[in-house]
XYZ file of C-alpha atoms in Angstrom:
317
model
C 137.359 16.373 136.471
C 137.556 12.860 137.884
C 136.153 11.684 141.204
C 138.624 9.634 143.237
C 137.582 7.394 146.139
C 140.125 5.585 148.290
C 139.608 3.023 151.007
C 142.817 2.786 153.012
C 144.080 1.327 156.294
C 143.878 4.007 159.032
C 147.646 4.063 159.489
C 148.075 5.256 155.876
C 145.340 7.863 155.860
C 147.618 10.810 156.632
C 149.973 9.778 153.861
C 147.053 9.640 151.415
C 145.831 13.053 152.529
C 149.361 14.371 152.158
C 149.524 13.198 148.548
C 146.198 14.819 147.709
C 146.963 18.088 149.513
C 150.282 18.346 147.672
C 148.714 17.712 144.263
C 147.982 20.708 142.085
C 144.668 19.763 140.578
C 143.086 18.006 143.585
C 140.179 19.562 145.454
C 136.939 18.749 147.323
C 138.890 16.611 149.796
C 136.657 14.518 152.083
C 137.645 12.172 154.942
C 135.241 9.588 156.357
C 137.055 7.854 159.244
C 136.189 4.190 159.592
C 133.532 4.340 156.860
C 135.031 1.450 154.903
C 133.578 -1.958 155.806
C 134.863 -4.297 153.095
C 137.720 -3.658 152.826
C 137.811 -2.039 156.239
C 139.428 1.350 156.646
C 139.034 5.074 156.213
C 137.403 6.486 153.086
C 139.076 9.439 151.388
C 137.416 11.192 148.471
C 138.605 13.986 146.209
C 137.996 15.494 142.797
C 141.088 15.501 140.631
C 141.811 17.251 137.335
C 142.345 14.664 134.625
C 145.856 15.908 133.884
C 146.848 15.288 137.523
C 145.176 11.903 137.960
C 147.961 9.704 136.627
C 150.545 11.024 139.101
C 148.109 10.629 142.005
C 147.275 7.052 141.030
C 150.958 6.168 140.696
C 151.674 7.423 144.221
C 148.634 5.676 145.705
C 149.539 2.408 144.024
C 153.079 2.764 145.338
C 151.494 2.640 148.815
C 149.953 -0.729 147.865
C 146.452 0.650 148.403
C 145.185 -1.259 145.384
C 146.053 -4.422 147.342
C 145.346 -3.425 150.934
C 142.399 -1.153 150.215
C 140.643 0.133 147.114
C 141.007 2.901 144.558
C 138.131 3.857 142.263
C 137.960 6.554 139.644
C 134.950 7.901 137.746
C 134.289 10.763 135.386
C 132.403 13.824 136.616
C 130.067 15.071 133.916
C 129.253 18.387 135.597
C 131.002 20.228 138.409
C 129.802 23.643 139.583
C 132.582 24.804 141.843
C 135.083 27.619 141.889
C 137.460 25.280 143.723
C 137.210 22.788 140.860
C 137.865 25.552 138.339
C 140.973 26.613 140.265
C 142.181 23.014 140.524
C 141.909 22.517 136.774
C 143.702 25.818 136.177
C 146.508 24.879 138.609
C 147.046 21.390 137.205
C 149.893 21.242 134.682
C 148.975 20.542 131.086
C 145.580 20.145 129.480
C 142.935 17.616 130.456
C 142.207 16.729 126.830
C 145.856 15.717 126.353
C 146.204 13.778 129.602
C 146.436 9.988 129.600
C 145.220 8.154 132.681
C 147.091 4.907 132.158
C 145.250 2.824 134.727
C 141.946 3.910 133.222
C 143.175 3.001 129.746
C 144.342 -0.453 130.879
C 141.060 -1.124 132.677
C 138.968 0.014 129.733
C 140.820 -1.903 127.040
C 141.139 -4.927 129.303
C 137.386 -5.070 129.747
C 136.746 -4.751 126.010
C 139.321 -7.371 125.025
C 137.590 -10.437 126.400
C 135.950 -13.059 124.239
C 132.485 -12.945 125.762
C 129.085 -14.045 124.519
C 128.166 -10.396 123.976
C 131.327 -9.690 121.988
C 130.819 -12.734 119.788
C 127.142 -11.928 119.298
C 127.932 -8.410 118.092
C 130.675 -9.789 115.836
C 128.313 -12.319 114.261
C 125.524 -9.750 113.836
C 127.959 -7.282 112.239
C 129.202 -9.927 109.776
C 125.616 -10.885 108.941
C 124.777 -7.227 108.291
C 127.837 -6.988 106.056
C 126.708 -10.078 104.157
C 123.275 -8.510 103.585
C 124.996 -5.376 102.319
C 127.071 -7.475 99.931
C 124.223 -9.460 98.395
C 121.957 -6.400 98.138
C 124.778 -4.077 97.016
C 123.891 -1.646 99.823
C 126.677 0.663 101.044
C 124.388 1.914 103.833
C 124.097 -1.605 105.251
C 127.873 -2.001 104.986
C 128.315 1.168 107.055
C 125.850 -0.218 109.601
C 127.978 -3.358 109.884
C 131.056 -1.180 110.484
C 129.362 0.605 113.371
C 128.036 -2.594 114.990
C 131.370 -4.425 114.812
C 133.121 -4.600 118.240
C 136.589 -5.406 116.942
C 138.292 -2.098 117.775
C 138.245 -2.901 121.510
C 140.537 -5.948 121.263
C 142.714 -4.266 118.612
C 143.238 -1.301 120.949
C 143.975 -3.715 123.785
C 146.685 -5.394 121.708
C 148.288 -2.007 121.069
C 148.116 -1.090 124.756
C 149.591 -4.429 125.741
C 152.451 -4.109 123.266
C 153.421 -0.612 124.388
C 153.047 -1.224 128.132
C 154.415 -4.773 127.940
C 151.165 -6.211 129.254
C 151.449 -9.580 127.535
C 148.380 -10.928 129.328
C 146.370 -8.207 127.642
C 147.922 -9.001 124.248
C 147.150 -12.708 124.586
C 143.570 -12.168 125.695
C 142.796 -9.637 122.948
C 144.537 -11.641 120.228
C 142.506 -14.679 121.269
C 139.278 -12.666 121.010
C 140.184 -11.599 117.467
C 141.509 -15.012 116.397
C 138.339 -16.774 117.539
C 135.787 -13.983 117.038
C 136.301 -13.361 113.329
C 136.421 -16.998 112.125
C 133.381 -17.945 114.191
C 131.399 -14.950 112.913
C 132.450 -15.767 109.343
C 131.335 -19.368 109.850
C 127.907 -18.226 111.049
C 127.693 -15.830 108.102
C 128.663 -18.528 105.622
C 125.932 -20.770 106.992
C 123.369 -17.992 106.692
C 124.550 -17.203 103.142
C 124.195 -20.858 102.138
C 120.658 -20.962 103.544
C 119.849 -17.686 101.801
C 121.017 -18.914 98.432
C 119.153 -22.199 98.822
C 116.004 -20.355 99.787
C 116.295 -17.963 96.841
C 116.782 -14.814 98.946
C 119.415 -13.497 96.546
C 120.607 -14.138 93.044
C 124.107 -15.528 92.531
C 124.322 -13.688 89.203
C 123.839 -10.340 90.922
C 126.843 -11.060 93.134
C 128.921 -12.175 90.165
C 128.103 -9.044 88.150
C 130.322 -6.019 87.710
C 130.370 -2.408 88.947
C 128.902 -3.038 92.366
C 128.859 -0.152 94.836
C 130.320 -2.358 97.595
C 133.250 -3.744 95.591
C 135.549 -1.468 97.615
C 135.155 -3.955 100.458
C 137.338 -6.616 98.823
C 139.528 -4.420 96.622
C 142.695 -4.239 98.709
C 145.306 -1.648 97.794
C 147.599 1.036 99.171
C 144.687 3.113 100.427
C 143.429 0.143 102.426
C 146.560 0.354 104.539
C 146.533 4.153 104.619
C 142.942 4.276 105.897
C 143.654 1.560 108.449
C 146.686 3.472 109.764
C 144.732 6.720 110.006
C 141.802 4.995 111.689
C 144.050 3.231 114.201
C 145.791 6.487 115.061
C 142.489 8.345 115.450
C 141.009 5.554 117.531
C 143.858 5.437 120.014
C 143.953 9.223 120.214
C 140.220 9.160 121.024
C 140.716 6.540 123.726
C 143.619 8.311 125.406
C 142.102 11.781 125.292
C 138.565 10.866 126.417
C 137.171 12.001 123.054
C 135.084 8.872 122.607
C 132.741 10.510 120.094
C 135.534 10.284 117.516
C 135.439 6.490 117.742
C 132.327 6.376 115.574
C 134.357 7.844 112.721
C 136.955 5.131 113.279
C 134.314 2.382 113.107
C 132.946 3.568 109.761
C 136.281 4.159 108.079
C 137.788 0.671 108.079
C 136.576 -2.454 106.283
C 137.310 -5.150 108.852
C 133.877 -6.650 109.491
C 132.643 -5.925 105.908
C 135.665 -7.743 104.520
C 134.960 -10.719 106.773
C 131.319 -10.796 105.649
C 132.284 -10.451 101.993
C 134.797 -13.296 102.285
C 132.174 -15.576 103.830
C 129.633 -14.870 101.067
C 132.232 -15.214 98.310
C 133.413 -18.548 99.713
C 129.858 -19.917 99.799
C 129.298 -18.844 96.201
C 132.602 -20.344 95.095
C 134.297 -17.088 94.129
C 137.597 -17.871 95.814
C 139.370 -14.928 94.181
C 137.105 -12.424 95.945
C 137.210 -14.503 99.122
C 141.003 -14.306 99.206
C 141.051 -10.612 98.354
C 138.526 -9.920 101.102
C 140.605 -11.929 103.559
C 143.678 -9.911 102.541
C 141.682 -6.718 103.054
C 140.753 -7.914 106.546
C 144.369 -8.761 107.404
C 145.682 -5.409 106.126
C 143.093 -3.466 108.104
C 143.692 -5.394 111.327
C 147.465 -5.002 111.090
C 147.276 -1.329 110.122
C 144.996 -0.443 113.031
C 147.211 -2.189 115.578
C 150.457 -0.695 114.229
C 149.128 2.867 114.115
C 147.398 2.594 117.489
C 150.572 1.250 119.109
C 152.673 4.002 117.539
C 150.346 6.760 118.788
C 150.271 5.240 122.257
C 154.051 4.833 122.323
C 154.526 8.496 121.396
C 152.078 9.545 124.108
C 153.792 7.285 126.610
C 157.209 8.738 125.773
C 155.853 12.259 126.112
C 154.174 11.435 129.412
C 157.244 9.605 130.702
C 159.507 12.613 130.361
C 156.962 15.182 131.523
C 155.363 13.366 134.466
C 157.034 11.615 137.410
C 154.156 9.142 137.715
C 154.429 7.787 134.214
C 157.234 5.392 135.049
C 155.121 3.608 137.610
C 152.466 1.003 137.630
C 151.392 0.496 133.995
C 154.669 -1.139 132.964
C 155.109 -3.102 136.166
C 151.600 -4.493 136.348
C 151.194 -8.110 135.427
């Protein structure tokens, strides 16, 4: 269940209540007349089954309440109510399969920005990957995969492409285009200092049969894994199964490839540096393509099965 709170001008309150009363899947309806101070208006609250939320949001946005009032949505972790059970049973479809498009846009939009926190995580992940490379530690490589924040912007690019939100595409692409090179530059500097200080042996890196060589060895399975990971990641985002994202993070070699390329460049092994860069490019492209395809299929399915799916997501700027 999702908790919906609406602040609306008093003259539109009855229309809002009408939408909620007519929605199979809405319950726990509450009206607080005049409770809204900024923006001013009546406050209407309700609990809505996830599979019904998208239609409700589309109708509320059609009333311009996102401009003249406010609409907030949050997840309910626990609801002990027979009325809630009936609402979920009455709502068409299954909550696990429902896509709340406004929630998806807000979530990916927030994670697509080039912020200090994003860049810090990117640099730390690349540094971890570099440590895994010079120590031949697959465990450290996996740690770098988990720490890396790159899936957020990649998912945002896919969302922007499917919903024609070009502002989202530009912002996320900028985060990736700046985030990776800057993190690789920091990693290259750290690798140069490490070699100068004798923290690792160049000969160990140049040896053969390393456990982490898979990081730079690009091939057909690099693309296959990236496509599967992108599909799984978008499915997790759109079905509220966020626990599956961890599996996505540790299945693709984006950050490890960036770290490997930085170390290889510092040590003058341009062959491995180029292969690692190719691995990075293949993984980034594969994730975006698969994520966009999954989202497009879900959008098409939602469009023909739900009257609210043709609304706000495509029109929003």
